[in-house]
Amino acid sequence: MSTAKPRAWPPRTTRARTTRPRPPTKQTAQIPDAVTSHYTCLLDDSGIMPLIDDELGPRSGPAGMPIRAVLVCLMVSIHHSGKATLADAWRLAAFCLSAASREHLGLDADGPPADDPHACLADNRCFYRAFDRLTTLLDVARHDRRTRLPQHQADLLAAAWQDDDPGHIRKRDLLQDIVTALVLTPVRWSKGRGHLAGFRGDVGIDTTATPVFARPPRTRRSTGELIASTEITAGWHHSAGAGQAEYGYSATLTVAARTRSVLGSFPQLALGLVLDTPHKRIGANAITTLKPLSTLGFPTAFAVVDRAYTDQQPAHFAQPARELGYRLALDYKVDQRGVQGSAHGALLIDGSLACPLMPDRLATATTGLDDAAIRRPSEELTALITAREPYLLRLKQNANADGAIRFQCPAAGTSPSLTCPRFDRLHQRGPLRPAAVDLTDARQRAAHLAAKPRVLPPQPDLKAGELPKICRQHTITLGKDDLGHLDKFRQDLAYLSPTWIGTYKSVRANTEGINGRLKGHDLDLGNPKNRLAHGRVAQTILVALLVTVANDHFLDQWRHTQQPPDGADTSADVLEITAEQADRMPPPNRSRPPPIP
């Protein structure tokens, strides 16, 4: 038996005791009145409460807790903790607001006694019931969200979110109007103070996964019956490049972005939000986010999207986006690159109309290339893309009221980009008179016809009546339906050209940056534990509140970095604000206190 003595523990010193980790305290810090007032002003200025009150109408019985107070407390909870849970929002409302803030929100000034569990439970139930009134009011297919229904019953309820019933359409539109009004309120404030003076109208559109805490459908072992999820309209969101799908919803976000050629700075804000079933109505949801921007007076420039939107039917995305005034910058899948079709004899090559006699080596430069070769183009590919430019049809006239666009043959006009014997023969254009050229002037050398590419028609060439329309005329008119389903591939920049790269990659970086900030440390849209309430309406409202508070944070952070500490807001591009709106808006300087740690 060993007689060795056990080693003694080190002595408990004062320093060791002070460095021990301490469990977090249950008591929450007091919320400053300035923060509560700020988000109360934001909610009131959004104008959603009159919409809710009109839909709610007169109700018998006790009034209950105001819905306005619940929404404000949810935003305050998101601001301080990043969580949009009713439990955290009620705790802040009950124990962390001052008497003046509670009274201003229509709550009891004293609040429930902390030492009375029955009073706290009653107040908590009132808080939950107020949010339940809102979700019941806007729900298209109300059902018990605590029970997992058989899949065939859940499918009948889920169909109400996409059918043509007038009552269902009205409720869906009302819910979307509330979401849009919330998200755009910080944007209107930013524009009214001149912060978006540098915004030129370039937007990025993307869908991001919004997982839910509910479990996906499963088969019951005892009966073999398929049981639906409590989120009956949720689905599996598959992200490009992600190995594992996420069960929940897809949030379509439109982001204020900038290209490389844009100077100045402005806050990168979310300009629109739509929550929907994954991979459903992708193009229509994008158009829904773009339509309200015209009411704010924003310019329209490029709409940059990924390949999910390129696959949409032209009537679902490309054509409505162009009707709103946006030009498109697109990317393609591997099997979509190269020659995509033709119209009036002109080839559609990587989204651009080109001369039908473009050399095959140039027309097929991107055919079959994988994504790695496109993201990092080689010198040979860059040279081929540059050599395509003289063969591309030039825009002669923008779209008219019917959506028709005129394009000009590259060999026509006073400054042709190439020479074409077929064009000279058909249009009886003789050789130009020789002119003196200063060989030391690079511009004169490049403008001479001898320096331009020469088209080589087949020998013997086709007869005049057999030639395509683009060769018989100086210009062609491209109608809205001339390309058919291939119109979804047409874009307004030459694919992989320096201008396309400066537009597409910059805007996509802004879009992914916003997605990353929304799923960051402070605010995490991708964590379903931050949105525990069940139901399509509840998830839509909570996601809208998260994006609204995120917009407010983005704006505040931009002002801290772009404006001097005591600098006033710029007066450029200021909206006309009524006296009533001015009273509700927060002060223009940086007077709002930072969040409490």
XYZ file of C-alpha atoms in Angstrom:
597
model
C 0.000 0.000 0.000
C 1.411 3.382 -1.036
C 2.205 5.776 1.751
C 2.668 8.851 -0.503
C 0.663 11.861 0.548
C -1.683 13.445 -1.984
C -0.495 16.679 -3.510
C -2.102 19.667 -1.851
C -4.300 22.016 -3.857
C -2.886 25.517 -4.468
C -3.926 28.031 -1.838
C -7.071 30.062 -2.496
C -5.799 33.520 -3.057
C -7.858 36.659 -3.554
C -6.628 36.997 -7.114
C -7.770 33.480 -8.004
C -11.242 34.129 -6.640
C -11.645 37.352 -8.613
C -10.666 35.727 -11.915
C -13.187 32.912 -11.696
C -15.971 33.010 -14.328
C -19.256 34.192 -12.937
C -22.664 32.999 -14.087
C -24.741 35.627 -15.888
C -27.208 37.480 -13.734
C -30.925 37.245 -14.454
C -31.468 40.961 -13.992
C -31.545 42.969 -17.217
C -30.215 46.503 -17.454
C -32.609 49.423 -17.694
C -33.530 50.447 -21.237
C -32.848 54.144 -21.954
C -35.921 56.147 -22.867
C -34.121 57.420 -25.978
C -33.924 53.902 -27.447
C -37.583 53.160 -26.735
C -38.631 56.527 -28.153
C -36.505 55.960 -31.261
C -38.173 52.685 -32.174
C -41.594 54.028 -31.243
C -41.035 56.831 -33.760
C -39.878 54.301 -36.344
C -42.987 52.160 -35.907
C -45.348 55.140 -35.954
C -43.714 56.643 -39.026
C -43.965 53.362 -40.911
C -47.751 53.760 -41.003
C -48.539 50.099 -40.333
C -50.635 50.651 -37.209
C -53.542 52.289 -39.116
C -53.488 49.316 -41.508
C -53.632 46.887 -38.598
C -56.318 48.844 -36.735
C -58.510 49.089 -39.844
C -58.212 45.352 -40.409
C -58.812 44.589 -36.733
C -61.942 46.710 -36.524
C -64.063 47.106 -33.381
C -63.817 44.211 -30.943
C -65.967 43.418 -27.937
C -64.505 42.782 -24.518
C -61.341 44.140 -22.930
C -58.939 45.959 -25.196
C -55.966 43.892 -24.104
C -52.347 44.887 -24.456
C -51.698 47.211 -27.434
C -50.158 45.540 -30.489
C -48.092 48.688 -30.945
C -46.397 48.107 -27.578
C -45.592 44.495 -28.458
C -43.952 45.455 -31.767
C -41.911 48.233 -30.157
C -40.703 45.887 -27.413
C -39.725 43.306 -30.025
C -37.597 45.900 -31.835
C -36.001 47.003 -28.569
C -35.245 43.358 -27.789
C -33.639 42.913 -31.223
C -31.630 46.085 -30.692
C -30.203 44.945 -27.354
C -29.989 41.164 -27.625
C -30.407 40.352 -31.310
C -33.359 38.083 -30.488
C -36.905 38.451 -31.767
C -38.483 36.203 -29.143
C -41.637 37.090 -27.270
C -40.154 35.948 -23.960
C -37.256 38.407 -24.149
C -39.510 41.188 -25.430
C -41.954 40.704 -22.547
C -39.150 40.669 -19.967
C -37.889 43.992 -21.305
C -41.407 45.425 -21.319
C -42.159 44.249 -17.784
C -38.939 45.034 -15.919
C -36.610 47.170 -18.069
C -38.707 50.096 -19.304
C -39.197 53.266 -17.340
C -42.617 54.330 -16.155
C -42.702 57.096 -18.759
C -41.902 54.670 -21.615
C -44.518 52.170 -20.455
C -47.133 54.867 -20.181
C -46.256 56.178 -23.641
C -46.750 52.651 -25.070
C -50.158 52.322 -23.434
C -49.003 49.979 -20.667
C -49.453 50.164 -16.911
C -46.844 52.611 -15.624
C -45.873 50.438 -12.652
C -45.701 47.110 -14.458
C -46.296 43.697 -12.839
C -44.792 43.185 -9.370
C -41.590 41.155 -9.749
C -42.310 39.206 -6.552
C -45.823 38.166 -7.609
C -45.603 35.184 -10.015
C -49.338 35.210 -10.709
C -49.288 38.872 -11.781
C -46.220 38.238 -13.962
C -47.893 35.243 -15.595
C -51.064 37.227 -16.292
C -49.068 40.083 -17.834
C -47.067 37.595 -19.906
C -50.262 36.003 -21.206
C -51.607 39.422 -22.223
C -48.375 40.095 -24.128
C -48.570 36.793 -25.997
C -52.262 37.207 -26.772
C -51.636 40.635 -28.289
C -49.123 39.145 -30.734
C -51.524 36.279 -31.365
C -54.251 38.787 -32.328
C -51.913 40.207 -34.951
C -50.972 36.838 -36.441
C -54.588 35.681 -36.450
C -55.616 38.886 -38.198
C -53.159 38.408 -41.078
C -53.141 34.620 -41.368
C -54.605 33.313 -44.609
C -55.171 29.771 -43.290
C -55.444 29.822 -39.517
C -54.907 26.467 -37.773
C -53.542 25.009 -34.558
C -49.775 25.470 -34.814
C -49.137 23.250 -31.783
C -50.238 20.089 -33.591
C -48.546 18.343 -36.494
C -51.250 17.682 -39.055
C -51.358 14.862 -41.601
C -49.589 15.979 -44.743
C -52.707 15.948 -46.941
C -54.512 18.291 -44.526
C -51.500 20.597 -44.302
C -51.283 20.756 -48.105
C -54.860 22.053 -48.272
C -54.043 24.818 -45.791
C -50.761 25.660 -47.514
C -52.561 26.061 -50.857
C -54.286 29.168 -49.462
C -50.921 30.982 -49.616
C -50.759 30.686 -53.394
C -54.326 30.394 -54.701
C -56.438 33.040 -56.471
C -59.081 33.542 -53.802
C -59.727 37.328 -53.484
C -59.847 37.193 -49.686
C -56.566 35.312 -49.502
C -54.905 37.675 -51.979
C -56.020 40.690 -49.935
C -54.528 39.300 -46.718
C -51.290 38.305 -48.429
C -50.987 41.781 -49.928
C -51.711 43.398 -46.553
C -48.992 41.340 -44.874
C -46.515 42.281 -47.595
C -47.491 45.976 -47.318
C -46.690 45.845 -43.599
C -43.310 44.213 -44.267
C -42.421 46.755 -46.973
C -43.457 49.724 -44.840
C -41.307 48.533 -41.918
C -38.185 47.832 -43.975
C -38.364 51.063 -45.976
C -38.843 53.406 -42.992
C -35.092 53.657 -42.144
C -34.455 53.983 -45.895
C -36.837 56.957 -46.127
C -35.153 58.569 -43.131
C -31.753 58.042 -44.720
C -32.859 59.540 -48.032
C -34.601 62.467 -46.351
C -31.365 63.396 -44.567
C -29.285 63.166 -47.750
C -27.367 60.023 -46.814
C -28.330 58.309 -50.080
C -27.291 61.183 -52.327
C -24.540 58.985 -53.790
C -26.891 56.102 -54.570
C -27.174 55.709 -58.359
C -29.888 53.060 -58.451
C -27.791 49.879 -58.682
C -29.408 47.066 -56.706
C -28.490 43.499 -55.913
C -31.183 40.864 -55.426
C -30.676 37.524 -53.735
C -32.467 34.940 -51.610
C -31.043 33.808 -48.301
C -32.068 30.902 -46.107
C -34.235 31.684 -43.092
C -34.411 28.419 -41.120
C -37.155 27.747 -38.594
C -37.113 25.958 -35.250
C -39.848 23.526 -36.339
C -38.959 20.019 -37.450
C -39.464 18.989 -41.102
C -42.151 16.494 -42.169
C -41.601 12.886 -41.132
C -43.246 9.496 -41.382
C -44.943 8.208 -38.234
C -43.449 4.851 -37.322
C -46.592 3.332 -35.853
C -48.919 3.976 -38.817
C -46.571 4.922 -41.657
C -48.547 8.165 -42.137
C -46.704 11.240 -43.366
C -46.933 13.991 -40.741
C -46.396 17.597 -41.797
C -44.313 20.187 -40.045
C -45.892 22.816 -37.832
C -44.585 25.271 -40.446
C -46.849 24.033 -43.205
C -45.490 26.393 -45.909
C -41.800 25.909 -45.118
C -39.453 23.871 -47.290
C -35.838 22.968 -47.949
C -33.631 25.868 -49.007
C -30.690 24.755 -51.167
C -27.977 27.392 -51.446
C -25.458 27.311 -54.277
C -22.127 26.137 -52.910
C -23.626 24.965 -49.594
C -23.381 21.287 -48.811
C -26.466 20.954 -46.616
C -29.994 22.234 -47.164
C -31.819 24.174 -44.445
C -35.483 23.735 -43.549
C -37.425 26.966 -43.331
C -38.213 29.902 -45.594
C -36.358 31.929 -48.206
C -35.984 35.665 -47.695
C -35.691 37.684 -50.912
C -33.609 40.785 -50.205
C -32.963 43.782 -52.448
C -29.839 45.712 -51.462
C -28.660 49.233 -52.279
C -25.340 48.549 -53.998
C -22.647 50.339 -55.958
C -20.422 49.552 -58.929
C -16.717 50.287 -59.241
C -17.367 53.398 -61.308
C -19.571 55.045 -58.643
C -17.855 57.621 -56.460
C -18.917 58.702 -52.993
C -20.275 56.732 -50.077
C -23.725 55.781 -48.873
C -25.073 53.214 -46.389
C -25.663 49.713 -47.710
C -29.312 49.169 -46.752
C -31.880 46.488 -47.467
C -34.467 48.063 -49.787
C -36.981 45.234 -49.870
C -37.943 41.938 -48.252
C -40.257 39.065 -49.163
C -40.510 35.835 -47.151
C -41.767 32.835 -49.079
C -41.478 29.082 -49.496
C -37.996 28.174 -50.816
C -37.630 28.097 -54.608
C -41.164 29.390 -55.188
C -41.993 32.631 -57.066
C -38.323 33.667 -57.158
C -38.729 36.176 -59.978
C -42.103 37.503 -58.801
C -40.763 38.128 -55.292
C -37.842 40.098 -56.710
C -40.232 42.322 -58.665
C -42.301 42.798 -55.492
C -39.249 44.293 -53.774
C -38.447 46.591 -56.722
C -41.881 48.162 -57.249
C -42.041 50.273 -54.035
C -38.669 51.915 -54.809
C -40.214 54.109 -57.483
C -42.386 55.813 -54.844
C -39.215 56.978 -53.056
C -37.862 58.663 -56.159
C -34.767 56.465 -56.472
C -33.046 56.282 -59.875
C -32.947 52.984 -61.741
C -29.687 51.506 -63.009
C -28.495 47.895 -62.954
C -30.240 44.998 -61.237
C -27.609 42.338 -60.559
C -28.801 38.806 -59.798
C -27.358 35.315 -59.654
C -28.136 32.305 -61.841
C -31.336 31.422 -59.981
C -32.971 34.487 -61.546
C -31.489 33.794 -64.988
C -33.507 30.562 -65.029
C -36.806 32.387 -64.453
C -39.252 32.807 -67.309
C -38.925 36.235 -68.993
C -42.474 37.208 -67.963
C -41.652 36.483 -64.312
C -38.487 38.547 -63.906
C -36.556 39.910 -66.905
C -39.386 41.708 -68.684
C -41.017 43.255 -65.559
C -37.593 44.416 -64.340
C -36.929 46.164 -67.659
C -40.392 47.739 -67.570
C -39.480 49.243 -64.201
C -36.419 50.839 -65.849
C -33.689 48.456 -64.677
C -30.919 47.048 -66.832
C -29.787 43.511 -66.104
C -26.387 42.034 -65.324
C -26.599 38.232 -65.300
C -24.489 35.127 -64.922
C -25.023 31.750 -66.590
C -24.679 28.062 -65.864
C -22.146 25.926 -67.687
C -24.625 24.676 -70.293
C -26.012 28.188 -70.907
C -22.783 29.874 -72.000
C -21.805 30.568 -75.588
C -24.326 30.777 -78.460
C -27.794 30.784 -76.885
C -30.075 31.473 -79.860
C -30.849 34.044 -82.546
C -33.347 36.720 -83.543
C -33.713 38.258 -87.029
C -30.472 36.496 -87.973
C -28.428 38.077 -85.164
C -26.816 35.615 -82.775
C -27.518 35.784 -79.049
C -24.092 35.121 -77.533
C -23.795 35.262 -73.741
C -26.758 37.616 -73.540
C -25.645 40.036 -76.292
C -26.832 40.209 -79.913
C -23.967 39.876 -82.390
C -23.221 39.732 -86.099
C -24.146 36.322 -87.591
C -20.690 36.181 -89.244
C -18.766 36.411 -85.979
C -15.913 33.869 -86.135
C -16.691 30.597 -84.401
C -13.565 30.901 -82.292
C -15.013 34.052 -80.697
C -18.644 32.921 -80.553
C -17.737 29.695 -78.702
C -15.084 31.236 -76.447
C -17.112 30.520 -73.292
C -18.871 27.339 -74.410
C -18.413 24.561 -71.873
C -16.245 26.590 -69.506
C -16.724 25.794 -65.817
C -17.298 28.357 -63.089
C -13.640 28.417 -62.032
C -12.557 29.480 -65.537
C -15.199 32.221 -65.566
C -14.368 33.611 -62.114
C -10.648 33.827 -62.967
C -10.498 34.288 -66.754
C -7.171 33.513 -68.376
C -5.323 35.915 -70.635
C -6.443 33.930 -73.679
C -10.116 34.118 -72.656
C -9.814 37.830 -71.878
C -8.348 38.421 -75.356
C -11.206 36.502 -76.984
C -13.821 38.464 -75.020
C -12.177 41.733 -76.094
C -12.124 40.586 -79.725
C -15.899 40.004 -79.585
C -16.708 43.668 -78.991
C -16.565 44.928 -82.638
C -19.057 42.226 -83.700
C -21.733 43.119 -81.121
C -24.825 44.978 -82.318
C -24.986 48.539 -81.087
C -27.981 50.008 -79.313
C -29.737 52.418 -81.648
C -32.833 53.288 -79.609
C -33.989 52.365 -76.118
C -37.166 50.438 -75.475
C -40.431 52.142 -76.394
C -43.778 51.792 -74.674
C -44.212 48.289 -76.140
C -40.755 47.156 -75.015
C -39.296 47.107 -78.558
C -35.591 48.001 -78.942
C -33.672 48.968 -82.066
C -30.184 47.595 -82.714
C -27.765 48.651 -85.449
C -25.518 46.464 -87.565
C -21.875 46.940 -86.503
C -20.919 47.671 -90.134
C -23.531 50.442 -90.518
C -23.422 54.068 -89.509
C -20.800 56.752 -89.775
C -18.450 55.017 -87.332
C -18.649 51.274 -88.030
C -16.759 48.940 -85.733
C -15.907 46.498 -88.555
C -15.919 46.208 -92.352
C -18.240 43.823 -94.169
C -18.149 43.081 -97.939
C -21.729 41.797 -97.721
C -22.925 45.116 -96.277
C -21.004 47.102 -98.936
C -22.498 44.951 -101.711
C -26.093 45.132 -100.508
C -26.124 48.806 -99.679
C -23.891 49.869 -102.592
C -21.318 51.539 -100.419
C -18.201 52.126 -102.453
C -14.674 52.451 -101.181
C -14.032 55.581 -99.187
C -11.674 58.217 -100.472
C -8.227 57.855 -99.019
C -7.468 60.305 -96.256
C -4.211 61.270 -94.657
C -3.607 59.588 -91.317
C -1.180 60.749 -88.707
C 0.503 57.471 -87.800
C 1.759 58.949 -84.546
C -1.846 59.493 -83.378
C -3.179 56.262 -81.861
C -6.762 57.495 -82.059
C -6.555 58.154 -85.812
C -4.909 54.798 -86.413
C -7.638 52.953 -84.488
C -10.425 54.847 -86.323
C -9.166 53.901 -89.802
C -11.080 51.098 -91.535
C -7.864 49.219 -92.170
C -7.454 48.792 -88.419
C -10.945 47.333 -87.922
C -11.829 43.631 -88.173
C -13.067 42.448 -91.546
C -15.973 40.050 -91.822
C -15.425 37.073 -94.108
C -18.748 35.954 -95.660
C -18.945 32.478 -97.188
C -18.025 31.980 -100.807
C -20.185 31.953 -102.764
C -22.310 34.233 -100.621
C -26.049 33.884 -100.187
C -28.440 35.762 -102.463
C -30.031 38.973 -101.210
C -33.413 37.330 -100.617
C -31.848 34.541 -98.562
C -29.862 36.748 -96.217
C -31.009 37.280 -92.614
C -32.864 40.444 -91.732
C -29.914 41.971 -89.866
C -27.863 41.827 -93.104
C -30.599 43.284 -95.330
C -31.218 46.314 -93.093
C -29.129 48.856 -91.235
C -31.127 48.245 -88.053
C -33.504 45.674 -86.623
C -36.301 46.078 -84.080
C -36.244 43.486 -81.325
C -39.755 42.973 -79.963
C -40.497 41.859 -76.441
C -41.347 38.335 -77.596
C -38.955 37.921 -80.543
C -36.504 35.844 -78.515
C -39.221 33.831 -76.766
C -38.004 32.041 -73.665
C -34.404 32.974 -74.592
C -35.128 36.574 -73.616
C -34.272 35.563 -70.041
C -30.608 35.343 -71.135
C -30.389 38.842 -72.660
C -28.475 41.383 -70.599
C -27.260 44.930 -71.112
C -23.516 44.423 -70.681
C -21.099 42.292 -72.661
C -20.475 39.158 -70.625
C -17.043 39.067 -68.916
C -16.119 42.488 -70.297
C -14.365 44.918 -67.915
C -17.627 46.849 -67.514
C -19.538 43.665 -66.690
C -16.914 42.603 -64.155
C -16.900 46.041 -62.518
C -20.692 45.951 -62.227
C -21.517 42.333 -61.487
C -18.766 41.462 -59.039
C -19.023 44.704 -57.082
C -22.787 44.497 -56.623
C -22.649 40.805 -55.771
C -20.041 41.585 -53.114
C -22.387 44.188 -51.622
C -25.254 41.696 -51.672
C -23.315 38.924 -49.985
C -21.963 41.460 -47.500
C -25.481 42.410 -46.396
C -26.383 38.728 -46.070
C -23.316 38.215 -43.919
C -24.125 41.184 -41.689
C -27.697 39.964 -41.244
C -26.295 36.617 -40.112
C -23.535 38.007 -37.974
C -22.850 38.092 -34.255
C -25.154 40.919 -33.161
C -28.111 40.088 -35.420
C -28.359 36.533 -36.690
C -31.168 35.980 -39.153
C -29.929 32.444 -39.745
C -30.403 31.258 -36.157
C -33.938 29.866 -35.733
C -33.662 30.173 -31.939
C -33.889 33.937 -32.394
C -37.379 33.534 -33.933
C -39.237 30.891 -31.951
C -42.826 31.863 -32.808
C -44.553 29.418 -35.161
C -46.523 30.237 -38.290
C -45.915 31.945 -41.632
C -47.281 35.294 -40.428
C -45.267 35.278 -37.195
C -42.046 34.408 -39.015
C -42.680 37.083 -41.651
C -43.257 39.806 -39.060
C -40.263 38.796 -36.941
C -37.940 38.668 -39.960
C -39.227 42.086 -41.069
C -38.512 43.520 -37.608
C -35.009 42.009 -37.670
C -34.241 43.535 -41.076
C -35.719 46.882 -40.000
C -33.539 47.049 -36.882
C -30.563 45.890 -38.967
C -31.181 48.761 -41.415
C -31.278 51.147 -38.471
C -27.957 49.725 -37.196
C -26.347 49.942 -40.642
C -27.393 53.564 -40.944
C -26.127 54.408 -37.463
C -22.776 52.698 -38.062
C -22.331 54.468 -41.396
C -22.995 57.851 -39.786
C -20.428 57.141 -37.070
C -17.741 56.383 -39.666
C -18.635 58.851 -42.438
C -19.680 61.946 -40.464
C -17.673 63.930 -37.914
C -18.812 63.583 -34.299
C -20.721 66.837 -34.292
C -21.383 67.072 -38.017
C -24.851 67.844 -39.270
C -26.571 65.762 -41.902
C -26.168 66.885 -45.486
C -29.051 68.719 -47.037
C -28.656 67.274 -50.531
C -31.511 65.258 -51.953
C -33.787 65.984 -48.961
C -37.394 64.853 -49.144
C -40.264 67.114 -48.256
C -41.309 66.179 -44.709
C -44.486 67.333 -43.112
C -44.542 68.910 -39.670
C -46.252 65.842 -38.223
C -43.537 63.551 -39.607
C -40.814 65.867 -38.364
C -42.192 65.676 -34.836
C -42.055 61.896 -34.916
C -38.584 61.604 -36.469
C -35.570 61.279 -34.158
C -33.101 64.153 -33.948
C -30.727 64.356 -36.953
C -27.494 64.316 -34.948
C -25.914 61.291 -33.344
C -27.794 61.632 -30.090
C -28.998 58.061 -29.684
C -26.994 56.307 -26.974
C -25.083 53.124 -27.821
C -26.574 49.743 -26.892
C -26.160 48.634 -23.313
C -23.571 45.849 -23.077
